[in-house]
CSV table of C-alpha atoms in Angstrom, one decimal:
chain,number,residue,atom,x,y,z
N,1,UNK,CA,-58.6,11.0,-161.6
N,2,UNK,CA,-55.3,10.9,-163.4
N,3,UNK,CA,-56.8,13.1,-166.2
N,4,UNK,CA,-58.1,15.6,-163.7
N,5,UNK,CA,-54.6,15.8,-162.0
N,6,UNK,CA,-52.9,16.2,-165.5
N,7,UNK,CA,-55.3,19.0,-166.4
N,8,UNK,CA,-54.8,20.7,-163.1
N,9,UNK,CA,-51.1,20.4,-163.4
N,10,UNK,CA,-50.8,22.9,-166.2
N,11,UNK,CA,-49.8,25.3,-163.4
N,12,UNK,CA,-47.4,22.7,-162.1
N,13,UNK,CA,-43.9,23.6,-161.2
N,14,UNK,CA,-40.6,21.7,-161.4
N,15,UNK,CA,-38.7,20.7,-158.3
N,16,UNK,CA,-35.2,22.2,-158.2
N,17,UNK,CA,-33.0,20.2,-156.1
N,18,UNK,CA,-29.3,21.0,-156.4
N,19,UNK,CA,-26.1,19.1,-155.5
N,20,UNK,CA,-22.9,20.8,-156.8
N,21,UNK,CA,-25.0,22.5,-159.6
N,22,UNK,CA,-26.6,19.3,-160.9
N,23,UNK,CA,-30.2,19.1,-161.3
N,24,UNK,CA,-31.9,16.0,-160.0
N,25,UNK,CA,-35.1,14.2,-161.1
N,26,UNK,CA,-38.4,16.0,-160.3
N,27,UNK,CA,-40.0,14.4,-157.1
N,28,UNK,CA,-42.3,17.0,-155.7
N,29,UNK,CA,-45.0,18.9,-157.8
N,30,UNK,CA,-47.9,21.2,-157.0
N,31,UNK,CA,-50.8,23.0,-158.8
N,32,UNK,CA,-53.0,25.8,-158.3
N,33,UNK,CA,-56.2,27.0,-160.2
N,34,UNK,CA,-55.8,27.9,-163.9
N,35,UNK,CA,-58.6,30.2,-163.8
N,36,UNK,CA,-57.8,34.0,-163.5
N,37,UNK,CA,-57.8,35.3,-159.8
N,38,UNK,CA,-60.1,38.3,-159.7
N,39,UNK,CA,-58.9,41.4,-157.8
N,40,UNK,CA,-61.5,42.2,-155.1
N,41,UNK,CA,-61.8,45.8,-154.1
N,42,UNK,CA,-62.7,45.0,-150.4
N,43,UNK,CA,-61.1,43.7,-147.3
N,44,UNK,CA,-61.3,40.0,-146.3
N,45,UNK,CA,-60.7,37.6,-143.4
N,46,UNK,CA,-57.7,35.3,-143.6
N,47,UNK,CA,-57.8,31.7,-142.6
N,48,UNK,CA,-55.5,32.7,-139.7
N,49,UNK,CA,-57.9,35.3,-138.3
N,50,UNK,CA,-60.7,32.8,-138.4
N,51,UNK,CA,-58.8,30.1,-136.6
N,52,UNK,CA,-57.5,32.5,-133.6
N,53,UNK,CA,-60.9,34.1,-133.1
N,54,UNK,CA,-62.7,32.9,-130.0
N,55,UNK,CA,-66.2,31.3,-130.1
N,56,UNK,CA,-68.8,33.9,-130.5
N,57,UNK,CA,-66.4,36.5,-131.5
N,58,UNK,CA,-66.1,38.1,-135.0
N,59,UNK,CA,-62.8,37.5,-137.0
N,60,UNK,CA,-60.8,40.6,-137.8
N,61,UNK,CA,-60.6,41.7,-141.4
N,62,UNK,CA,-56.9,41.3,-141.7
N,63,UNK,CA,-56.6,41.2,-145.5
N,64,UNK,CA,-56.2,44.7,-146.9
N,65,UNK,CA,-58.1,45.8,-149.9
N,66,UNK,CA,-57.7,45.1,-152.8
N,67,UNK,CA,-57.1,41.3,-152.7
N,68,UNK,CA,-56.8,38.2,-154.6
N,69,UNK,CA,-57.0,34.6,-153.3
N,70,UNK,CA,-55.8,31.3,-154.3
N,71,UNK,CA,-58.4,28.7,-153.4
N,72,UNK,CA,-56.3,25.7,-152.9
N,73,UNK,CA,-52.6,24.3,-153.5
N,74,UNK,CA,-52.3,20.6,-154.3
N,75,UNK,CA,-49.1,18.6,-153.7
N,76,UNK,CA,-48.1,15.2,-154.9
N,77,UNK,CA,-44.7,13.4,-155.1
N,78,UNK,CA,-43.4,10.5,-157.0
N,79,UNK,CA,-41.7,9.1,-153.9
N,80,UNK,CA,-43.8,10.3,-151.0
N,81,UNK,CA,-41.8,8.4,-148.2
N,82,UNK,CA,-40.3,11.7,-146.7
N,83,UNK,CA,-42.0,14.5,-145.1
N,84,UNK,CA,-42.4,17.6,-147.3
N,85,UNK,CA,-41.9,20.7,-145.0
N,86,UNK,CA,-43.2,23.9,-146.5
N,87,UNK,CA,-41.6,27.1,-145.2
N,88,UNK,CA,-42.8,29.9,-147.5
N,89,UNK,CA,-45.0,30.6,-150.4
N,90,UNK,CA,-44.2,33.7,-152.4
N,91,UNK,CA,-46.4,35.2,-155.0
N,92,UNK,CA,-44.6,38.0,-157.2
N,93,UNK,CA,-46.4,40.0,-159.9
N,94,UNK,CA,-46.0,43.3,-161.9
N,95,UNK,CA,-48.6,45.9,-161.5
N,96,UNK,CA,-49.2,48.3,-164.3
N,97,UNK,CA,-48.2,52.0,-163.8
N,98,UNK,CA,-51.1,54.2,-162.6
N,99,UNK,CA,-50.3,56.8,-165.6
N,100,UNK,CA,-49.5,56.3,-169.2
N,101,UNK,CA,-45.8,55.7,-169.7
N,102,UNK,CA,-45.2,54.8,-166.0
N,103,UNK,CA,-43.3,51.5,-165.8
N,104,UNK,CA,-44.8,48.4,-164.1
N,105,UNK,CA,-44.3,48.0,-160.3
N,106,UNK,CA,-43.1,44.7,-158.9
N,107,UNK,CA,-45.0,43.5,-156.0
N,108,UNK,CA,-45.0,40.4,-153.8
N,109,UNK,CA,-47.1,38.5,-151.3
N,110,UNK,CA,-45.5,36.1,-148.8
N,111,UNK,CA,-47.2,33.5,-146.7
N,112,UNK,CA,-45.3,31.7,-143.9
N,113,UNK,CA,-45.4,30.6,-140.2
N,114,UNK,CA,-48.8,30.5,-138.6
N,115,UNK,CA,-50.5,32.1,-141.7
N,116,UNK,CA,-49.2,29.3,-143.7
N,117,UNK,CA,-50.2,26.6,-141.2
N,118,UNK,CA,-53.7,28.1,-141.1
N,119,UNK,CA,-54.1,27.0,-144.9
N,120,UNK,CA,-54.8,23.3,-143.7
N,121,UNK,CA,-56.8,22.2,-140.7
N,122,UNK,CA,-54.2,19.3,-140.2
N,123,UNK,CA,-51.2,21.7,-140.2
N,124,UNK,CA,-52.9,24.0,-137.8
N,125,UNK,CA,-54.0,21.1,-135.3
N,126,UNK,CA,-51.1,18.8,-135.5
N,127,UNK,CA,-47.9,20.4,-136.4
N,128,UNK,CA,-45.7,23.4,-135.7
N,129,UNK,CA,-44.9,23.6,-139.5
N,130,UNK,CA,-46.7,23.1,-142.8
N,131,UNK,CA,-46.0,19.4,-143.4
N,132,UNK,CA,-47.2,17.0,-146.2
N,133,UNK,CA,-46.5,13.9,-144.1
N,134,UNK,CA,-44.7,11.0,-145.5
N,135,UNK,CA,-47.1,8.5,-147.1
N,136,UNK,CA,-49.5,11.3,-148.3
N,137,UNK,CA,-49.5,13.3,-151.5
N,138,UNK,CA,-49.3,10.6,-154.1
N,139,UNK,CA,-49.9,11.3,-157.7
N,140,UNK,CA,-53.2,9.6,-157.5
N,141,UNK,CA,-54.2,11.3,-154.3
N,142,UNK,CA,-52.8,14.8,-153.8
N,143,UNK,CA,-52.5,16.5,-150.5
N,144,UNK,CA,-54.3,19.9,-150.6
N,145,UNK,CA,-55.0,22.9,-148.5
N,146,UNK,CA,-58.6,23.3,-147.2
N,147,UNK,CA,-58.6,27.2,-146.9
N,148,UNK,CA,-57.7,29.8,-149.4
N,149,UNK,CA,-54.4,31.9,-149.4
N,150,UNK,CA,-55.1,35.6,-149.6
N,151,UNK,CA,-52.9,38.5,-150.9
N,152,UNK,CA,-54.2,41.9,-150.0
N,153,UNK,CA,-53.0,45.4,-150.4
N,154,UNK,CA,-52.6,45.3,-154.1
N,155,UNK,CA,-52.0,48.9,-155.1
N,156,UNK,CA,-53.4,49.1,-158.8
N,157,UNK,CA,-55.8,51.3,-160.7
N,158,UNK,CA,-57.7,50.5,-163.8
N,159,UNK,CA,-58.2,47.1,-165.6
N,160,UNK,CA,-55.4,44.9,-166.1
N,161,UNK,CA,-54.3,41.2,-166.5
N,162,UNK,CA,-50.9,39.9,-165.2
N,163,UNK,CA,-49.1,36.9,-164.5
N,164,UNK,CA,-47.9,36.1,-161.0
N,165,UNK,CA,-45.0,33.7,-160.3
N,166,UNK,CA,-45.7,31.2,-157.3
N,167,UNK,CA,-42.7,30.1,-155.6
N,168,UNK,CA,-42.8,27.5,-152.8
N,169,UNK,CA,-39.7,27.1,-150.6
N,170,UNK,CA,-39.2,24.1,-148.2
N,171,UNK,CA,-37.5,20.8,-147.7
N,172,UNK,CA,-37.9,17.0,-147.8
N,173,UNK,CA,-37.1,15.4,-144.5
N,174,UNK,CA,-36.3,11.8,-144.4
N,175,UNK,CA,-37.1,9.5,-141.6
N,176,UNK,CA,-33.4,9.5,-140.5
N,177,UNK,CA,-33.5,13.3,-140.2
N,178,UNK,CA,-31.7,14.0,-143.4
N,179,UNK,CA,-33.0,17.2,-145.2
N,180,UNK,CA,-33.0,18.2,-148.9
N,181,UNK,CA,-34.0,21.8,-150.0
N,182,UNK,CA,-37.0,22.1,-152.2
N,183,UNK,CA,-37.9,25.0,-154.4
N,184,UNK,CA,-41.1,24.9,-156.7
N,185,UNK,CA,-42.4,27.3,-159.2
N,186,UNK,CA,-45.7,27.9,-160.9
N,187,UNK,CA,-47.9,30.6,-162.2
N,188,UNK,CA,-51.3,32.4,-161.5
N,189,UNK,CA,-53.2,35.0,-163.6
N,190,UNK,CA,-54.4,38.0,-161.7
N,191,UNK,CA,-57.1,40.1,-163.2
N,192,UNK,CA,-58.7,43.5,-162.3
N,193,UNK,CA,-62.0,44.6,-163.8
């Protein structure tokens, strides 16, 4: 299991905790797939749309074409006594220009609020925030999302491969209510065929 975690952590980010400009020891880490994420030229249905749709109704295709999806996020902490509260996941990437010589275009996808909570059944049912509760998310047993994160409306033409930066913003909340900011960073590869 440890080998699997180490292999999947190639896309793992370092925790940046600051106090007067000093960097502290890494406590929280995350990983995402190392496989290229294909750009799909169609619309899709997000986890949020599935969850808010009534029984017997058809979910709305709320993810614009062209989209890519990140199948799962895994979180683990060296010290997991505190809650990890995730506020925002931001994926930024550069798209090639549509004509030769045109410069790359910076784009981003952000997931927060109910769309973020919808990535994990426990978050959706039990919390008003995306929380990795204290006592879970150890290095031997990472806490993971159970629904894919979708980023749609990617405006690109032609074949390309680009690297996207995944940033996760949040905080660690101690049982006494003390909060420490958390910023994690990792990478994904996006590929259009």
